[in-house]
Coordinates of C-alpha atoms in Angstrom, one line a residue:
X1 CA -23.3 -4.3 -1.1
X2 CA -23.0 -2.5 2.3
X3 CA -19.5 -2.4 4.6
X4 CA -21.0 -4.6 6.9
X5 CA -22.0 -7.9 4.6
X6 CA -18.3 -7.0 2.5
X7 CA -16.8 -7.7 6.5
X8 CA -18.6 -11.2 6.7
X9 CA -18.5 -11.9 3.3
X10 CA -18.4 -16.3 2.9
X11 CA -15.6 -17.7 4.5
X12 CA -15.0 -15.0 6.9
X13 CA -16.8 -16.9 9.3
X14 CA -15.9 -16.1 13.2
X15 CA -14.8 -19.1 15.1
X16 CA -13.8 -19.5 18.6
X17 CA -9.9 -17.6 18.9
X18 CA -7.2 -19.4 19.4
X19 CA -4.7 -18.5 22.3
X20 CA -3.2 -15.3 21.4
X21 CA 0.5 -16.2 21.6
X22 CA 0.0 -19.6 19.6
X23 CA -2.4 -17.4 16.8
X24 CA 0.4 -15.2 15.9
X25 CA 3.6 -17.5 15.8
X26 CA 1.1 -19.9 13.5
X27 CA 0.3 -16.6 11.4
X28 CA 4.5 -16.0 11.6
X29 CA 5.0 -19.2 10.0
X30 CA 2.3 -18.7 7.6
X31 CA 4.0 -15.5 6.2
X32 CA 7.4 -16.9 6.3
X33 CA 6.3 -20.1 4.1
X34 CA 4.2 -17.6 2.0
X35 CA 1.2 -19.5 2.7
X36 CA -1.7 -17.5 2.5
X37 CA -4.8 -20.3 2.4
X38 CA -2.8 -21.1 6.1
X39 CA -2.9 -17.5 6.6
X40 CA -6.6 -16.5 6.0
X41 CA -7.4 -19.5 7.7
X42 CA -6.2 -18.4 11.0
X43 CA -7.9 -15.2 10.6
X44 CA -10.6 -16.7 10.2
X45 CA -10.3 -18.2 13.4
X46 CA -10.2 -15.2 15.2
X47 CA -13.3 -13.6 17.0
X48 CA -12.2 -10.0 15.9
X49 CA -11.6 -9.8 12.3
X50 CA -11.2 -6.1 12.1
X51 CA -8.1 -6.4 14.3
X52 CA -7.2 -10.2 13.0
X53 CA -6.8 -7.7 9.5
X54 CA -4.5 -5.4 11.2
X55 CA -2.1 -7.8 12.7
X56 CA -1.9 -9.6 9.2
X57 CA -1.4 -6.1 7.4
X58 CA 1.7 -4.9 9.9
X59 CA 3.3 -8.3 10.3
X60 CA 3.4 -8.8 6.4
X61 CA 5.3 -5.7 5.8
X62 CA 8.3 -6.5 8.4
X63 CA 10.7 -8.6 8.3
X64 CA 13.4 -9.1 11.8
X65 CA 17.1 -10.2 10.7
X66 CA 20.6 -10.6 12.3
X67 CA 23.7 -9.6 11.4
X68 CA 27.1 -10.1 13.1
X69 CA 24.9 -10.9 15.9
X70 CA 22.8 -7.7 15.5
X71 CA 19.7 -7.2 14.9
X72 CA 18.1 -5.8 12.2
X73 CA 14.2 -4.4 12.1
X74 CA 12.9 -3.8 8.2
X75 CA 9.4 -2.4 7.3
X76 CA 8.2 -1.8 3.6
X77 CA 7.1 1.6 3.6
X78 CA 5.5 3.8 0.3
X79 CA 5.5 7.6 -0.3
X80 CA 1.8 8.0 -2.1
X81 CA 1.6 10.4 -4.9
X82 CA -1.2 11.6 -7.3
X83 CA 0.4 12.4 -10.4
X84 CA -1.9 15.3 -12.1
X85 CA 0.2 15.8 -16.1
X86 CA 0.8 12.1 -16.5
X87 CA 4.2 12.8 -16.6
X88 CA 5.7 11.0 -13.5
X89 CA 4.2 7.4 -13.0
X90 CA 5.8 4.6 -14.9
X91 CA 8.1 7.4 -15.8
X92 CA 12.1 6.6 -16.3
X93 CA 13.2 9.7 -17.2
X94 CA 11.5 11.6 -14.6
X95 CA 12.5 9.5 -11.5
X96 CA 16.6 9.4 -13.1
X97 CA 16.1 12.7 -12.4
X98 CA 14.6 13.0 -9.3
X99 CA 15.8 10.0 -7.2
X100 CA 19.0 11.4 -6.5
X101 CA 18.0 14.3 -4.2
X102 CA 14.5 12.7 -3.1
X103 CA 17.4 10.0 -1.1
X104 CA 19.0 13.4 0.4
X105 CA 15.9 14.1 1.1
X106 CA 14.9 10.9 2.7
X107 CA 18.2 10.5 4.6
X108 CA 17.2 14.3 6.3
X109 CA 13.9 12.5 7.2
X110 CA 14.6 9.0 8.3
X111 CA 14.5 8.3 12.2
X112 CA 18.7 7.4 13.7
X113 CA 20.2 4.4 13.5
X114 CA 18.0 3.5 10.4
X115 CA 19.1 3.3 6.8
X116 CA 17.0 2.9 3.5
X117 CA 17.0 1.2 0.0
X118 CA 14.3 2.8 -2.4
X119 CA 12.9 0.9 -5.4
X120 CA 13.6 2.6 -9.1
X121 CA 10.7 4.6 -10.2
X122 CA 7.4 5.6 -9.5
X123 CA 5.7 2.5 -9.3
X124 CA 1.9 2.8 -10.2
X125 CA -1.1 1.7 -8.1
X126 CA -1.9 -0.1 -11.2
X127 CA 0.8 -2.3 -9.7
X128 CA 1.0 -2.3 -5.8
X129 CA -2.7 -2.8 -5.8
X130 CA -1.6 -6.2 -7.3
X131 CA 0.9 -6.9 -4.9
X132 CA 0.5 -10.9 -3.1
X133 CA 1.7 -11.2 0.0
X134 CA 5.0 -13.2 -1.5
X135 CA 6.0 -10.0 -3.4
X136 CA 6.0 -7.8 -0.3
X137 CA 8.1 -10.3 1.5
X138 CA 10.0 -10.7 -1.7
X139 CA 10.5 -6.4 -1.3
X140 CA 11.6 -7.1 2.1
X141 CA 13.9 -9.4 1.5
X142 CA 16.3 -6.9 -0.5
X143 CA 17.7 -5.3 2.9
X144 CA 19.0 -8.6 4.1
X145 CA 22.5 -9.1 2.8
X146 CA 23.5 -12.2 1.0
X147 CA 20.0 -12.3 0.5
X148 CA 19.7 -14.8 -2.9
X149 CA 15.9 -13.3 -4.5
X150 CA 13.7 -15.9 -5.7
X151 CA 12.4 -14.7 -9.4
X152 CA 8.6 -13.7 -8.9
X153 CA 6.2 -12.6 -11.3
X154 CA 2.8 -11.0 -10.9
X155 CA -0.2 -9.9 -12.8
X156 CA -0.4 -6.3 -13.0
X157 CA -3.7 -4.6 -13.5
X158 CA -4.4 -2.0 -15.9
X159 CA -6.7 0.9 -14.4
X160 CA -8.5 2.8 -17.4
X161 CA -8.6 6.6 -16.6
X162 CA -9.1 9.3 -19.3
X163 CA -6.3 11.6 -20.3
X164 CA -6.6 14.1 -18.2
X165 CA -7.0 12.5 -15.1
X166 CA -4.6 12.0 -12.3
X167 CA -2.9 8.8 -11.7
X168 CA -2.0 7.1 -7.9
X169 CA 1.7 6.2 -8.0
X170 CA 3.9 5.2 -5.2
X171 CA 7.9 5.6 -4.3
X172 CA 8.2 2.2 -2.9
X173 CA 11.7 1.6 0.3
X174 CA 12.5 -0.6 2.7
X175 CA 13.4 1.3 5.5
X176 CA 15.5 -0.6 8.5
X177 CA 16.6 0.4 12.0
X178 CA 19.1 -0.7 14.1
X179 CA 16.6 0.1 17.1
X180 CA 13.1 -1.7 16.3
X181 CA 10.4 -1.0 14.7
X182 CA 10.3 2.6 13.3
X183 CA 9.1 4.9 15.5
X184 CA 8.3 8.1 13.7
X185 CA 7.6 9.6 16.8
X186 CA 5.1 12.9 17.0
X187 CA 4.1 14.1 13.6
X188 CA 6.6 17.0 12.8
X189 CA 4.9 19.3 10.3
X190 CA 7.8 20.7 9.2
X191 CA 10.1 17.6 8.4
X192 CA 7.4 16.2 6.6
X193 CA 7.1 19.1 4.5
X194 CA 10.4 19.5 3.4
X195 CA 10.6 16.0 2.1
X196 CA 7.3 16.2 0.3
X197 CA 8.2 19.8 -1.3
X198 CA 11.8 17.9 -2.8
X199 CA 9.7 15.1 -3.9
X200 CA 7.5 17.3 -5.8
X201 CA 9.7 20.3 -7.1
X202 CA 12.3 17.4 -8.1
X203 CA 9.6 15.3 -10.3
X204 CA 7.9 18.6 -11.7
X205 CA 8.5 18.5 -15.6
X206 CA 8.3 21.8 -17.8
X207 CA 7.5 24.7 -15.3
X208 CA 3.7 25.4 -16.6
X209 CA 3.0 21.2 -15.6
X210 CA 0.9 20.9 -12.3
X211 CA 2.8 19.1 -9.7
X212 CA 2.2 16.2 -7.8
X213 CA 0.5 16.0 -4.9
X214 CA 2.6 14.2 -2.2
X215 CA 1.9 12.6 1.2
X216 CA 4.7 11.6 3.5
X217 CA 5.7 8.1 3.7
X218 CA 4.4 5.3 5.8
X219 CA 3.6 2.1 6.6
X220 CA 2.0 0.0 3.6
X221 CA -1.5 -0.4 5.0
X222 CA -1.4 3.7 5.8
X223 CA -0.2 4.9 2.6
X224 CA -1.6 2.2 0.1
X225 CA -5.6 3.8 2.3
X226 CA -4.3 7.3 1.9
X227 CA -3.5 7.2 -1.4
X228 CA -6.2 6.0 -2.5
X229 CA -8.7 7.9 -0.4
X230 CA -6.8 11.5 -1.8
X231 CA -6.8 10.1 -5.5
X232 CA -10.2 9.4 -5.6
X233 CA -11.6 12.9 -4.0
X234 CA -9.1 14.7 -6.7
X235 CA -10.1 12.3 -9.3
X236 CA -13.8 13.1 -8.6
X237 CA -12.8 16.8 -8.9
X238 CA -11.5 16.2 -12.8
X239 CA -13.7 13.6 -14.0
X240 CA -16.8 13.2 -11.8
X241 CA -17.5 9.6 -10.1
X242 CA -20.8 9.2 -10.4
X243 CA -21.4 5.5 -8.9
X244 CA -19.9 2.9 -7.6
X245 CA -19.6 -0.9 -6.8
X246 CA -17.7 -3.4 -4.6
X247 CA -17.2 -7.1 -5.6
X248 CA -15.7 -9.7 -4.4
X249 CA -13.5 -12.7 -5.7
X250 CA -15.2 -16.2 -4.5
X251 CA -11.6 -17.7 -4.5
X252 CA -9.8 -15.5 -2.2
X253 CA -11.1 -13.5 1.2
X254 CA -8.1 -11.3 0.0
X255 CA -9.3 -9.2 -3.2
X256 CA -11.7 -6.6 -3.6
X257 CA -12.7 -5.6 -6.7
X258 CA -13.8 -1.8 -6.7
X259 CA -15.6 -0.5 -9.7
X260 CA -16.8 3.1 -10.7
X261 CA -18.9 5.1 -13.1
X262 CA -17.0 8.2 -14.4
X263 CA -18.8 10.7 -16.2
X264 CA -16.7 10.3 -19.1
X265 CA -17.9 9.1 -22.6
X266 CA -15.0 7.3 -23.5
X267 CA -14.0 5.8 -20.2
X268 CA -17.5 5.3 -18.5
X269 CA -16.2 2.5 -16.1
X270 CA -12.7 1.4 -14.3
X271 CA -11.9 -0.8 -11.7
X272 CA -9.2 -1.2 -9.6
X273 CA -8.1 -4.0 -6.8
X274 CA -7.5 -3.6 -3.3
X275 CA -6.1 -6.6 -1.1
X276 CA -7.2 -7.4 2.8
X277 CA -3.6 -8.0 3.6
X278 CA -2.5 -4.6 2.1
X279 CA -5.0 -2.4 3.9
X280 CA -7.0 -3.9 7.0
X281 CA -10.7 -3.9 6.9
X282 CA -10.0 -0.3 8.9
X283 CA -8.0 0.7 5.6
X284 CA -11.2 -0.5 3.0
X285 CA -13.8 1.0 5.1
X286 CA -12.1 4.1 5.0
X287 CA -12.0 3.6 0.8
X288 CA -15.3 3.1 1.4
X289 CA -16.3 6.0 3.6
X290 CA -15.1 8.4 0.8
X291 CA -16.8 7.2 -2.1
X292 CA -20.1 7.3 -0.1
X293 CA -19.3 10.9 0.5
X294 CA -18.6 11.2 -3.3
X295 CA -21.3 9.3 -5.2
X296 CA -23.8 6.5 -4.5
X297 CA -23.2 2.7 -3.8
X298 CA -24.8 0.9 -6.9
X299 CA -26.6 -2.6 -7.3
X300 CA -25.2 -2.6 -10.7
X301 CA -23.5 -0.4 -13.3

């Protein structure tokens, strides 16, 4: 299956767009209700889908409040990491180490007039690859105060790898500024570096384990594409990918089911989910852009 028949896959039809005001306060009302057959149907409406997919992706992962008449701008942003010894996704002990100065860290790093709440843990792409679009607003929810959280539940994936190969987590926050949306501003080298060198000296184990590899944090459809594009190439470079295969799930315009062949006897084939509303079509051709460049696209497997 080639990008362009994944992009105008059934159902993703292009109908005459709607007035652009009137699209997006529908689309707003559609993520607050968490209705999402409301929400693909207005992108479907919309005569360019690549940039329908980018409006649905940013406007998920933000949520505007007020608070003694102030408001309040909060964005769900992840810290990618590629965990090399298996020692530091999923792990409790490692983070109840670590999390302590990664916030220092963080609070060095954030913007002014913005604060942050991170999640426990290193939370696996197993999971956030998972994620509905209820659970990110559920996420977002946690900086509003008062803020009574509805129980959700979600099925999380399990993404077959062998021993020794790496694993995508995540350090999930909510990060929120008294001034709008985050503005990171220019990309400073050196801030960014400091933050990912605590990150990764702080969740190193014994001092012969590899670290991490650690990219800054960002926005959810950035890091969730980043992520995955860096685990894959350093995945390839321990256990070879040696095909590949995209499907699709008749039900939903929002999972995509990606499948490869690892040259691996035990673990020949793993899959692993990516959602539209996560990463953009932009964010899953670039997924798809570096497995080309690793292996080929396959029929079947």
């Amino acid at each position: 299956m080639t990008q362009t028949n994944i992009q105008h896959a059934p159902g993703m039809n292009t109908l005459r767009p709607l007035d652009a005001n009137l699209w997006q306060s529908q689309l707003d009302e559609a993520i607050r209700s968490s209705n999402d057959a409301q929400m693909w149907d207005l992108v479907r409406q919309q005569g360019d889908q690549e940039e329908a997919h980018e409006i649905v992706a940013t406007r998920l992962s933000r949520l505007a409040f007020r608070i003694d008449n102030k408001s309040r701008y909060s964005e769900l942003f992840l810290m990618p990491l590629i965990d090399h010894a298996g020692c530091v996704v999923d792990n409790a002990d490692a983070w109840k180490r670590a999390s302590h100065p990664i916030g220092e860290a963080l609070d060095q790093w954030l913007p002014a007039k913005s604060s942050k709440i991170i999640f426990n843990g290193v939370r696996p792409f197993d999971w956030v690859g998972t994620w509905q679009s209820k659970i990110i607003r559920s996420h977002l929810h946690r900086a509003v105060p008062g803020y009574e959280q509805v129980r959700l539940t979600t099925v999380a994936e399990k993404i077959l790898l062998p021993e020794n190969a790496p694993r995508l987590g995540f350090v999930s926050m909510v990060l929120t500024s008294q001034l709008g949306w985050l503005s990171m501003g220019q990309a400073t080298t050196l801030r960014d570096k400091r933050l990912r060198d605590v990150v990764r000296f702080s969740l190193q184990g014994e001092d012969d384990t590899p670290p991490c590899t650690v990219l800054a944090p960002d926005r959810v459809q950035f890091a969730v594409t980043d992520g995955v594009c860096v685990w894959l190439n350093e995945l390839h470079q321990v256990v070879p990918i040696t095909g590949w295969m995209v499907g699709l799930v008749p039900t939903t315009p929002d999972v995509v089911k990606i499948t490869l062949s690892l040259a691996d006897e035990n673990e020949g084939l793993t899959q692993f989910t990516v959602r539209r509303h996560q990463i953009g079509l932009r964010g899953l051709d670039d997924i798809l852009c570096v497995l080309n460049d690793i292996a080929p696209c396959m029929e079947s497997l």
